[in-house]
CSV table of C-alpha atoms in Angstrom, one decimal:
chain,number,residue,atom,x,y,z
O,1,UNK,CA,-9.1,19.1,-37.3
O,2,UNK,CA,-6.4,20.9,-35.2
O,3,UNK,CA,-4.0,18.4,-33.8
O,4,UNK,CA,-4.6,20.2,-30.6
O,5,UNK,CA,-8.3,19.7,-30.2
O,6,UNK,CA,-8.6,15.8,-29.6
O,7,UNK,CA,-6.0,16.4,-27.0
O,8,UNK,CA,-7.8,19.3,-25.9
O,9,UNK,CA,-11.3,17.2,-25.1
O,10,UNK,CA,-9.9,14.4,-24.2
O,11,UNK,CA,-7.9,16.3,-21.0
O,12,UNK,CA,-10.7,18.4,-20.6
O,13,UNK,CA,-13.1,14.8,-20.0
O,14,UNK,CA,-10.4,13.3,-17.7
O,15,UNK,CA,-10.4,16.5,-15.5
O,16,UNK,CA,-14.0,16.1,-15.3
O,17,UNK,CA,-15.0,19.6,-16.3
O,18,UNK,CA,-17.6,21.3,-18.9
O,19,UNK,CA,-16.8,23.6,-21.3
O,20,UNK,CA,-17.8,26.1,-19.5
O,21,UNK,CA,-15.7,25.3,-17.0
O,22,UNK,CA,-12.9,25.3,-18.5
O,23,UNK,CA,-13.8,28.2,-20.5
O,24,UNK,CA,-14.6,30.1,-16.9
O,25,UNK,CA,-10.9,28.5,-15.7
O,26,UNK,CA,-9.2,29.5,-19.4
O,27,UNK,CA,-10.7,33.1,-18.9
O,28,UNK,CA,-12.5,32.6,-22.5
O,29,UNK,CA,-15.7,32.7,-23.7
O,30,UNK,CA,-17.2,28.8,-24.1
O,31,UNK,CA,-17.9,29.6,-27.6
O,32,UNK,CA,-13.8,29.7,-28.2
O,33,UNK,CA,-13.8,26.6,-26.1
O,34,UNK,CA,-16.2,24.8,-28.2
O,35,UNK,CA,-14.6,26.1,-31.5
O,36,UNK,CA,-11.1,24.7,-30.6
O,37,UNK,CA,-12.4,21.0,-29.6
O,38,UNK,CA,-14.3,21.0,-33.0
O,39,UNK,CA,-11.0,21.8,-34.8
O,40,UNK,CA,-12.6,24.8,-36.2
O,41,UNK,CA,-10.3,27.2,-34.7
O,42,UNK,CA,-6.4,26.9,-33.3
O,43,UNK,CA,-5.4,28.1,-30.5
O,44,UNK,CA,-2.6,30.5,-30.3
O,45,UNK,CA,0.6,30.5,-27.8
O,46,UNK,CA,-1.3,33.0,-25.0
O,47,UNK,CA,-4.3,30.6,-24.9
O,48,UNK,CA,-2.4,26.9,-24.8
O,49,UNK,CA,-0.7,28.5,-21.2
O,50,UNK,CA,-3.9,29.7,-20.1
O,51,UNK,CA,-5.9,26.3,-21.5
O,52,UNK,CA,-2.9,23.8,-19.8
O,53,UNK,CA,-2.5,25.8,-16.4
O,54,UNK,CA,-6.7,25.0,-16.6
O,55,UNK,CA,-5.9,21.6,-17.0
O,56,UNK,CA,-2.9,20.7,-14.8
O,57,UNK,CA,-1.4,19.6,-17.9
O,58,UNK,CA,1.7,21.2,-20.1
O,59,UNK,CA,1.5,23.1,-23.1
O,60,UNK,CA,3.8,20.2,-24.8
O,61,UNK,CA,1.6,17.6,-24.0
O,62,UNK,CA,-1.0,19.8,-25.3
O,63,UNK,CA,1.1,20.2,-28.4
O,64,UNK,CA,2.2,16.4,-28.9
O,65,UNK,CA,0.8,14.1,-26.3
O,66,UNK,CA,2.0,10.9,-25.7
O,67,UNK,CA,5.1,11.8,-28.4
O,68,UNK,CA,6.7,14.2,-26.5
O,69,UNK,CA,9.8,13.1,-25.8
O,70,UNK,CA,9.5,13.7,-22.2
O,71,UNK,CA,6.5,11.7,-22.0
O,72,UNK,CA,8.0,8.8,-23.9
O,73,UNK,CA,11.0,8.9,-21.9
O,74,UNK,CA,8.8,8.9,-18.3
O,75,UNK,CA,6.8,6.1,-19.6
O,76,UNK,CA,9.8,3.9,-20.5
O,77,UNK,CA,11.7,4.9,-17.0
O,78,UNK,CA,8.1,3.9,-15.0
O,79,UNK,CA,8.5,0.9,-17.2
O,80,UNK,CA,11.8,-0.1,-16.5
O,81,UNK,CA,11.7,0.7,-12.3
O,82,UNK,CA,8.3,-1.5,-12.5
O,83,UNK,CA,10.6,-4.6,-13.8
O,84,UNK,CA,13.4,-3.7,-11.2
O,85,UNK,CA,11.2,-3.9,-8.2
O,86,UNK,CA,9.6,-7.5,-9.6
O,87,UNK,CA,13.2,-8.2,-9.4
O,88,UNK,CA,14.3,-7.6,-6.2
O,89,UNK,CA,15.8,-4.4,-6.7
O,90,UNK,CA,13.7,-1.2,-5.7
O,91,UNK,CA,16.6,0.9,-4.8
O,92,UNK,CA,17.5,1.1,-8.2
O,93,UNK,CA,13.9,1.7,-9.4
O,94,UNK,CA,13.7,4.8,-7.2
O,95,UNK,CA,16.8,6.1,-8.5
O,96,UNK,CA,15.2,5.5,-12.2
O,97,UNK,CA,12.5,7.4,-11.3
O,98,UNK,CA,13.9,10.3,-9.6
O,99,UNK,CA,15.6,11.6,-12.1
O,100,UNK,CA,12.5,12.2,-14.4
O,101,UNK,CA,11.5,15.7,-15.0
O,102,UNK,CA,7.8,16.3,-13.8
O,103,UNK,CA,7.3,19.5,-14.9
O,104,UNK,CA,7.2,18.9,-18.3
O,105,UNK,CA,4.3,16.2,-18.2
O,106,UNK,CA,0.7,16.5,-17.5
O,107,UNK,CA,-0.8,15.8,-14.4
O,108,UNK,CA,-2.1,12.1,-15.2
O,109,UNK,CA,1.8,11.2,-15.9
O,110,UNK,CA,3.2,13.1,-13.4
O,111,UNK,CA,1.0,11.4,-10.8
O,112,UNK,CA,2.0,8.1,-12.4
O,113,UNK,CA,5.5,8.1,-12.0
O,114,UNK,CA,5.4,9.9,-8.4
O,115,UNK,CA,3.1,7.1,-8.1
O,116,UNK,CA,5.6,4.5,-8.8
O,117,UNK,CA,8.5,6.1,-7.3
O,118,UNK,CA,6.4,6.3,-3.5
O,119,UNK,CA,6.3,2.3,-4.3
O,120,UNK,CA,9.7,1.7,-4.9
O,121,UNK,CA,10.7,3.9,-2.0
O,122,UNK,CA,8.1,2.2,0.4
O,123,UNK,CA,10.0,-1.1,-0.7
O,124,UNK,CA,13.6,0.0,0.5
O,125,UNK,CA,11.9,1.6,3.7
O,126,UNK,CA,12.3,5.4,3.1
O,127,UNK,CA,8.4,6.0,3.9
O,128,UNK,CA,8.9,9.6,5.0
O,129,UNK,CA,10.2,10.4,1.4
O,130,UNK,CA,7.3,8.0,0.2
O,131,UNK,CA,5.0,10.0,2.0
O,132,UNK,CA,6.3,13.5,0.6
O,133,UNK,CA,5.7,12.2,-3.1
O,134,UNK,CA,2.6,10.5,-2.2
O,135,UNK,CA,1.3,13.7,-1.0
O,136,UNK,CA,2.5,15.8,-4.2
O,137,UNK,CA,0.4,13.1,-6.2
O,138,UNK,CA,-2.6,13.5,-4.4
O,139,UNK,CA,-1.9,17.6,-4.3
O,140,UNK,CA,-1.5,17.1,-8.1
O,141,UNK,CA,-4.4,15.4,-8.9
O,142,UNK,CA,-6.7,17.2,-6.5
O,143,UNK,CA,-5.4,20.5,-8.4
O,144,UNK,CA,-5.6,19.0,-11.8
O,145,UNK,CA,-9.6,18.0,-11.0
O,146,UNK,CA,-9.1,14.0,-11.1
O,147,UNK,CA,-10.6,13.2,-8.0
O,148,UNK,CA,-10.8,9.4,-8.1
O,149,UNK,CA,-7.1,9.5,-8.5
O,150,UNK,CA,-6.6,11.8,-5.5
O,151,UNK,CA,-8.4,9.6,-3.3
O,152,UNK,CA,-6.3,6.4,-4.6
O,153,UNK,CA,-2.8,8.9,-4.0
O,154,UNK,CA,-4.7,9.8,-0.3
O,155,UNK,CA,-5.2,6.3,1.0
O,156,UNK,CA,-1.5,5.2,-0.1
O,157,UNK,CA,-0.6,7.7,1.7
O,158,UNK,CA,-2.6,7.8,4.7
O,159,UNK,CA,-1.2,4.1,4.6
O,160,UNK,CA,2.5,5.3,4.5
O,161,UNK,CA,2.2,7.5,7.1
O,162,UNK,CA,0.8,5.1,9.5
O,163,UNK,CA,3.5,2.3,8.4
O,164,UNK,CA,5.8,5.2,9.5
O,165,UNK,CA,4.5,5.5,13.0
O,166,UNK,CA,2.9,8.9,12.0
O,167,UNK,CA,-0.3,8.1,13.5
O,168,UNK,CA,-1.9,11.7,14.1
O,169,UNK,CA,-0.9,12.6,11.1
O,170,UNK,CA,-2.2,9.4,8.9
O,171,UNK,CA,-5.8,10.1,10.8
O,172,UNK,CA,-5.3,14.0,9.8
O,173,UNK,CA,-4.3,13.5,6.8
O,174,UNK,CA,-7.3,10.6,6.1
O,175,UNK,CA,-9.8,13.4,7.0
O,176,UNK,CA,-8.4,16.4,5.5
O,177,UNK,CA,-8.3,14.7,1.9
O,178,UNK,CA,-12.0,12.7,3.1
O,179,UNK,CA,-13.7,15.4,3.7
O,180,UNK,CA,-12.0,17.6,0.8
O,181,UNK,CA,-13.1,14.8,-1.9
O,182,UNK,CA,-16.4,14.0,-0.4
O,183,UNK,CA,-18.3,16.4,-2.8
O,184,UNK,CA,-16.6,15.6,-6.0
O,185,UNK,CA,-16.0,11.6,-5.4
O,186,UNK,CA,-18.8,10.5,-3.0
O,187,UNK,CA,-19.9,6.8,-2.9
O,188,UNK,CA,-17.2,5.7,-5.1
O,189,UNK,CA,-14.6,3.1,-5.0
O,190,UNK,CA,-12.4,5.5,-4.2
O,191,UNK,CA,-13.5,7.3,-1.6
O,192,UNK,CA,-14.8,4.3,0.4
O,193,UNK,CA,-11.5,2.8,-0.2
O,194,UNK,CA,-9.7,5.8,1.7
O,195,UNK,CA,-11.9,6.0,4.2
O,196,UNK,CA,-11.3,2.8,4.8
O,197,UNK,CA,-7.6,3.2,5.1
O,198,UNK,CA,-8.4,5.7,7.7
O,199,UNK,CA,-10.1,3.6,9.6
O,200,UNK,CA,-7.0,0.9,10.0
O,201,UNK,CA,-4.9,4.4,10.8
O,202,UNK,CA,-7.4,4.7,13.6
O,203,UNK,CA,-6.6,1.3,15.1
O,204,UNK,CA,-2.8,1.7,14.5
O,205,UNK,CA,-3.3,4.8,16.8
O,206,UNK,CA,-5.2,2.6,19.8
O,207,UNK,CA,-8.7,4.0,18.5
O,208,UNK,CA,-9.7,0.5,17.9
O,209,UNK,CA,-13.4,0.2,19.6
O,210,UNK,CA,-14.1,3.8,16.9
O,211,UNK,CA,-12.9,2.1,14.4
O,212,UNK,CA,-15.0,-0.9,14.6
O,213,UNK,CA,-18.4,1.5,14.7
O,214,UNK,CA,-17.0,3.4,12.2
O,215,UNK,CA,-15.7,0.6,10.2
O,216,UNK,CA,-19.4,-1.0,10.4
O,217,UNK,CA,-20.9,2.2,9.5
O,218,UNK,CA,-18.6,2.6,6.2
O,219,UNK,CA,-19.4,-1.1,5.5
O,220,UNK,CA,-23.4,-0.4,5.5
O,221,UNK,CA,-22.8,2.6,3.2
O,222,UNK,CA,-20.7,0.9,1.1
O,223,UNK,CA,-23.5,-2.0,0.4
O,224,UNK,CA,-25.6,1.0,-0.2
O,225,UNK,CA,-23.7,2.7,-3.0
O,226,UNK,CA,-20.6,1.3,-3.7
O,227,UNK,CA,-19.0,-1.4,-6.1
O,228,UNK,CA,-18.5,-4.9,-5.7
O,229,UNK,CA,-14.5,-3.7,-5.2
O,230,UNK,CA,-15.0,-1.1,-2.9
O,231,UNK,CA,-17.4,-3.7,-0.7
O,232,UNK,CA,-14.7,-5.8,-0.6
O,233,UNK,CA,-12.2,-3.4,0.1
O,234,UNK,CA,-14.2,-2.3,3.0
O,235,UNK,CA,-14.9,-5.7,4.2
O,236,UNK,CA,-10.8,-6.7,3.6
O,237,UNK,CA,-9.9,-3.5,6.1
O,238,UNK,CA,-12.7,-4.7,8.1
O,239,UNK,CA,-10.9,-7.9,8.5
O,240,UNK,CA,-7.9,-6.4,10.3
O,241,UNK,CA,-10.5,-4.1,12.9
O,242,UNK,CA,-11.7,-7.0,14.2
O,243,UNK,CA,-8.8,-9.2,14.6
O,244,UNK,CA,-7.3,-5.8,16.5
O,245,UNK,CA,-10.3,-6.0,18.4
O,246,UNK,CA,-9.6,-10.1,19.5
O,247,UNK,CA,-12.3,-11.1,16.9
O,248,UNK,CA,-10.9,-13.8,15.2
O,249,UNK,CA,-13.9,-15.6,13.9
O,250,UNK,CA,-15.6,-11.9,12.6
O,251,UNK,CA,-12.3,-11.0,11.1
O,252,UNK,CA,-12.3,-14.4,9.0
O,253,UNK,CA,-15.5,-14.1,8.2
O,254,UNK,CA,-14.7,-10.4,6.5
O,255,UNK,CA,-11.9,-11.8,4.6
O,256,UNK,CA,-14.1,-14.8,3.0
O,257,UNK,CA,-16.8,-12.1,2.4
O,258,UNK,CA,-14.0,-10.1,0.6
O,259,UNK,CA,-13.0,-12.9,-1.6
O,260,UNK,CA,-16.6,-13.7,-2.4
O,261,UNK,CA,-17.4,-10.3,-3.4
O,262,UNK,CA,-15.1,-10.3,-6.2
O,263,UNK,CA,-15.6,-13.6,-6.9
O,264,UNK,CA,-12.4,-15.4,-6.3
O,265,UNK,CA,-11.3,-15.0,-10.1
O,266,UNK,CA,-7.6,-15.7,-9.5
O,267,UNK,CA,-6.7,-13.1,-12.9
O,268,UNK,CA,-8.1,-10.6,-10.0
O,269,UNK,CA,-5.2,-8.4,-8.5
O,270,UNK,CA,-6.6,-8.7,-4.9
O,271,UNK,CA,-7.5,-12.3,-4.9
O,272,UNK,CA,-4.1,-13.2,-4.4
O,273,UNK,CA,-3.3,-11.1,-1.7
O,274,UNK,CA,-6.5,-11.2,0.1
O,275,UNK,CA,-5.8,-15.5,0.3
O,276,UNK,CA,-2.3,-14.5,1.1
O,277,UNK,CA,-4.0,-12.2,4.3
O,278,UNK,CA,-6.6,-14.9,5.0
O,279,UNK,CA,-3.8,-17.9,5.1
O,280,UNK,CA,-1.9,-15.9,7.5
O,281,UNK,CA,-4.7,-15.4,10.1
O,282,UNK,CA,-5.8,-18.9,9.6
O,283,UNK,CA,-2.4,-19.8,11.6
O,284,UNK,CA,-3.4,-16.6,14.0
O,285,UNK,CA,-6.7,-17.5,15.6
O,286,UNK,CA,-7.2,-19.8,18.3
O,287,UNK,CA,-6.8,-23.1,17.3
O,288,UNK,CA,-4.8,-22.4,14.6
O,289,UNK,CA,-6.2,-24.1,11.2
O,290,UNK,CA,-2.6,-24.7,9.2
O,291,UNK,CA,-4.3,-27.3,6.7
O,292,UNK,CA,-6.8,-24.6,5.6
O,293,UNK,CA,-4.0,-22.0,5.3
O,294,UNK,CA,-2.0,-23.6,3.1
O,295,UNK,CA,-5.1,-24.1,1.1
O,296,UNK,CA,-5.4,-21.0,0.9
O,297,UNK,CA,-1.8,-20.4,-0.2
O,298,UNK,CA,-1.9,-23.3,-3.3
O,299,UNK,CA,-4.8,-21.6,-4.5
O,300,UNK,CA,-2.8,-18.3,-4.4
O,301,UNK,CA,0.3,-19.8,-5.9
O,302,UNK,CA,0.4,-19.2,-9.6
O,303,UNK,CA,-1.3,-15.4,-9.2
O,304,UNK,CA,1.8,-14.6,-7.2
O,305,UNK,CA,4.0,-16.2,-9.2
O,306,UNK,CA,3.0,-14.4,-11.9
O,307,UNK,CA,3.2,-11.1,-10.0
O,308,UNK,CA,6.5,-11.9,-9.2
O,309,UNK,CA,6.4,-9.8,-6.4
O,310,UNK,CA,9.2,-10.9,-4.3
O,311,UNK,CA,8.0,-9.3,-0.9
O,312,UNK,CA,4.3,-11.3,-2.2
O,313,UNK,CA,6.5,-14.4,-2.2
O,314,UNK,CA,8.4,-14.2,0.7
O,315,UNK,CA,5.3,-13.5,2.7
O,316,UNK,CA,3.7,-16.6,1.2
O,317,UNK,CA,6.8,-18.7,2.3
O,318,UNK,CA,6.8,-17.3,5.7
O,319,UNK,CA,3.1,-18.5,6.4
O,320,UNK,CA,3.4,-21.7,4.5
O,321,UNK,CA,6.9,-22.2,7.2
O,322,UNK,CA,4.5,-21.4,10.2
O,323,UNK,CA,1.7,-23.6,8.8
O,324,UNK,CA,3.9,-26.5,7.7
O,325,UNK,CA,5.4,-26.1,11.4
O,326,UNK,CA,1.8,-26.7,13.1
O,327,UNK,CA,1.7,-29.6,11.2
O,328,UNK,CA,4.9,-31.2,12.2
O,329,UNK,CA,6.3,-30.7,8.7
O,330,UNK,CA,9.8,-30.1,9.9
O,331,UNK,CA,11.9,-30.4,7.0
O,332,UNK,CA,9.3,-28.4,4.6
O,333,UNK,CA,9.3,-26.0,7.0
O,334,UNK,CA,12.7,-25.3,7.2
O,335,UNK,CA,12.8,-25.2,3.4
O,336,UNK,CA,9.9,-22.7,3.1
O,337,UNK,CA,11.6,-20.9,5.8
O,338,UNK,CA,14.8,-20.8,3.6
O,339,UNK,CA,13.1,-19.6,0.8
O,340,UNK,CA,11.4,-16.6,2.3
O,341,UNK,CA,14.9,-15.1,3.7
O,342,UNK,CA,16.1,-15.7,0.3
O,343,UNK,CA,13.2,-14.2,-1.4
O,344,UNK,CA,12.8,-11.3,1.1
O,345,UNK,CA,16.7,-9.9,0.5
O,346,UNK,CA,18.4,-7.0,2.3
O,347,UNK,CA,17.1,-3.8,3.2
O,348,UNK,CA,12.9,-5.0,3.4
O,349,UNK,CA,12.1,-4.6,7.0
O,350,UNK,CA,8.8,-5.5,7.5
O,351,UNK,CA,8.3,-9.0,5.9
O,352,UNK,CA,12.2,-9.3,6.6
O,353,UNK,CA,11.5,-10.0,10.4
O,354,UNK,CA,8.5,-12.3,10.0
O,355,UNK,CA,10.8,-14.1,7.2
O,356,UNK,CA,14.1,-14.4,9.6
O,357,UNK,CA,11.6,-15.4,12.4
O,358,UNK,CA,9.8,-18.5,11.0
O,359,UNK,CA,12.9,-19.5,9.5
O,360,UNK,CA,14.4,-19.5,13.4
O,361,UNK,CA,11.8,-21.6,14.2
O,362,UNK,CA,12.0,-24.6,12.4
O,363,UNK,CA,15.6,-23.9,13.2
O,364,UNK,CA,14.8,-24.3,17.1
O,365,UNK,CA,12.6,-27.3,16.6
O,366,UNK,CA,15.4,-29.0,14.1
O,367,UNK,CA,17.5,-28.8,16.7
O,368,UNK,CA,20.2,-26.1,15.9
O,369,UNK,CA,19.9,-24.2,18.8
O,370,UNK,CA,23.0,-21.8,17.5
O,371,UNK,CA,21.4,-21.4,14.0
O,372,UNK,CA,17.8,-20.4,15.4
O,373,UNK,CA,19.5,-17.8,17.9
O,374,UNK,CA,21.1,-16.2,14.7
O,375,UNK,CA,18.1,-16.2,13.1
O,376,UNK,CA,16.0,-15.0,15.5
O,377,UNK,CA,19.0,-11.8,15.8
O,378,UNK,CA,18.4,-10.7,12.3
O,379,UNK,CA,15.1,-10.9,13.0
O,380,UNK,CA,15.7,-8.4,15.5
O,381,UNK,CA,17.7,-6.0,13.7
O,382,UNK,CA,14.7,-5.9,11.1
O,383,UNK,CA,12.8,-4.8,13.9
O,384,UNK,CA,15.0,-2.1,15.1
O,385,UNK,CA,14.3,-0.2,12.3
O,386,UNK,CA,10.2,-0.1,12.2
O,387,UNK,CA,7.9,3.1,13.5
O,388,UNK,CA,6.4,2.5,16.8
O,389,UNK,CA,3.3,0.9,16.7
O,390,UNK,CA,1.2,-2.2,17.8
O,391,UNK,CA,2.5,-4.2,15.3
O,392,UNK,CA,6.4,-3.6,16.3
O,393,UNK,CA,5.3,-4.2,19.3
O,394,UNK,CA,3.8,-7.7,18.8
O,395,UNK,CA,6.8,-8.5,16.8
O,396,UNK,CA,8.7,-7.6,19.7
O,397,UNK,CA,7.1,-9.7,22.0
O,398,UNK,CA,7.7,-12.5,19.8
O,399,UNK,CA,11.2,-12.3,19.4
O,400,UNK,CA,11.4,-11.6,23.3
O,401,UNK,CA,10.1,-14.9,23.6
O,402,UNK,CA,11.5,-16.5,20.8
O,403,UNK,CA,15.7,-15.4,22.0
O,404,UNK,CA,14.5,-16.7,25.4
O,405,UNK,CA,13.4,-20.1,24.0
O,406,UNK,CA,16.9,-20.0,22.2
O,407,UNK,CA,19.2,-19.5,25.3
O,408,UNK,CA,20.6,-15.9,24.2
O,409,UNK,CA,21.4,-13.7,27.6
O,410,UNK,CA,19.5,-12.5,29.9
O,411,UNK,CA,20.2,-8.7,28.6
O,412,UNK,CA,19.2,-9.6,25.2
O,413,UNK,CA,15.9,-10.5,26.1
O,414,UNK,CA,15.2,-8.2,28.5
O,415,UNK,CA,16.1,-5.3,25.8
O,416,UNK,CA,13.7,-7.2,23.2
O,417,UNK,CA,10.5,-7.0,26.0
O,418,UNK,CA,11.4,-3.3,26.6
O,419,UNK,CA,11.3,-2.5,22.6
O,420,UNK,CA,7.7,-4.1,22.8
O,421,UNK,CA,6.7,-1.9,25.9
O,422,UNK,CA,8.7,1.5,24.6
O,423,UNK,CA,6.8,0.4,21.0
O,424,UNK,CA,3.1,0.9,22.9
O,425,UNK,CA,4.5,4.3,24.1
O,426,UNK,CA,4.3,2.4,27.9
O,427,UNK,CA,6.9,4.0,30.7
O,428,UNK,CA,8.6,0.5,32.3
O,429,UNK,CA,11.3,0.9,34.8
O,430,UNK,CA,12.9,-2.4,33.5
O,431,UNK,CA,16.3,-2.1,33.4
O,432,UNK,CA,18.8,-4.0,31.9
O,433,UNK,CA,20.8,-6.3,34.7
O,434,UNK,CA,24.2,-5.2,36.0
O,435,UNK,CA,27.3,-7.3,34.7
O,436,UNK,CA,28.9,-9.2,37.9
């Protein structure tokens, strides 16, 4: 056989088209098409351009596949950033990343590494360039015909976008790439995964009473046609509609119906995280249930361990503070508080202010008033830097309340309950007092 030909079929299966497709996107006759993935013919220079631009895919890869050097050398730099982020250091992953050369790979690997390099952006909190290479990934993969991988790009970045307070744009940008994949990728995991996604952008935007009829609607389809995954995924996204909604008990009761759904094998990649999601609303709903978070969080324990997700960890420590807290488990508070500012690092903003807050509070209720208030400060500067959006507004609120509790000045505080008003997009005519 031609070296070309298994390379040939096996791009041509991935891109989900016939023969005559391809042959119809090649501008060749199906015959020729059929003759080069049998090896019985070689195809000459003219037709590798015309049978890679068909393909999304490069003539080299065409030529040599995974031995290309520029494929090799992308694999080993999405390698190597993967093991910098696990170690605390996405900044430098990013940089890994950026300077790989895209255009000489195939659409699968280029997607991969943009992929990769959205993560490690998303980690150091530059999710407006996350967004731009999420969007060039799903772009990609739409044009390159592999649409279960567009939809995966679209919700990651219909995610971004509402993490960066671009709410009409997430909900936009959900429906333009929904209703774009529907055809090719309908009643997958996929899909029901993105639409999904755009249901939480929804709520993020104050659509929240939509996006519980909506959400309900998705879930009924999805235990109509979907996988055990994407049931759960709905049901997980589910989870967070509700508790917007002040539904506590329903939004528990989607998170346990996730886990069940895949089975709560811990070797599972969402177990972990969706025990990590359930143990923090455990200590959110009214009463609080602390034992039955930190339950949740043991069980969790080794699979995030193993991850070695620091952000994963930190998180963990800063709901096993709060729970340990409840409990009047001072000392192991403070400790699990301790370890979730050293875990979470410089530069994460997100899981940085939750981190720095919990640790202020066993701080406050150890007694060291001064410690607390500095604690409770970083947490704010974490803060400064998120999108608008309900939850920099709750988180707001909180430290309002928390720098209040601690004795800082009256301006402080009064600047932290603005932030949570000017967050909602509310006009106030609070104003901070006048020095005397």
């Amino acid at each position: 056989m031609h070296p070309v030909s298994e390379r040939l079929r096996d791009a041509r299966e991935r891109s989900g088209l016939s023969q005559a497709d391809l042959a119809r996107a090649a501008m060749m006759h199906p015959s020729y098409v059929s003759h080069l993935e049998r090896g019985i013919r070689g195809p000459g220079p003219a037709a590798l351009e015309r049978l890679a631009s068909a393909l999304g895919i490069t003539v080299t890869y065409l030529e040599q596949g995974e031995r290309s050097p520029a494929y090799q050398a992308s694999e080993a730099a999405v390698v190597r950033a993967r093991q910098l982020v696990r170690s605390g250091r996405p900044g430098a992953a990013a940089a890994e990343l950026a300077a790989v050369d895209l255009d000489a790979l195939d659409v699968d690997q280029a997607g991969r590494v943009l992929l990769a390099h959205a993560e490690a952006l998303d980690r150091v909190g530059e999710l407006e360039e996350a967004g731009r290479l999420l969007a060039d990934a799903a772009r990609r993969f739409t044009e390159g015909h592999r649409p279960l991988r567009a939809a995966q790009a679209a919700a990651r970045l219909v995610m971004a976008l509402t993490e960066a307070g671009e709410l009409t744009e997430a909900v936009r940008t959900g429906e333009h790439h929904l209703a774009a994949l529907e055809g090719v990728a309908g009643g997958t995991e996929q899909l029901l995964r993105l639409e999904s996604t755009l249901v939480w952008a929804y709520v993020a935007r104050g659509d929240i009473t939509y996006a519980l009829v909506r959400g309900k609607d998705l879930l009924a389809r999805a235990l109509r046609e979907g996988s055990a995954r994407a049931v759960s995924a709905v049901h997980w996204n589910l989870a967070f509609v509700e508790d917007a909604h002040g539904n506590g008990e329903a939004a528990l009761g989607h998170l346990r119906s996730a886990l069940a759904v895949v089975g709560g094998e811990e070797g599972e990649n969402d177990v972990p995280l969706l025990r990590l999601d359930l143990a923090q609303l455990l200590i959110e709903v009214t009463p609080p249930r602390p034992r039955e978070a930190l339950a949740e969080l043991d069980a969790a324990r080794l699979a995030l361990e193993i991850s070695e997700s620091q952000v994963d960890l930190a998180r963990a420590a800063t709901v096993r503070s709060r729970a340990q807290l409840m409990l009047g488990q001072t000392r192991a508070a403070l400790t699990s508080g301790l370890k979730a500012v050293e875990l979470i690092g410089p530069g994460e903003r997100r899981d940085g202010a939750a981190a720095h807050e919990a640790l202020g509070d066993a701080l406050l209720v150890s007694g060291e008033r001064a410690a607390a208030l500095k604690a409770y400060r970083e947490a704010a500067a974490r803060l400064a830097s998120m999108p608008a959006g309900r939850p920099a507004a709750a988180g707001w609120r909180r430290i309002a309340d928390r720098l209040r509790a601690a004795g800082d000045s009256t301006d402080a505080v009064v600047e932290a309950y603005g932030r949570a008003l000017a967050a909602l997009g509310a006009r106030t005519t609070l104003r901070l007092p006048t020095a005397r």
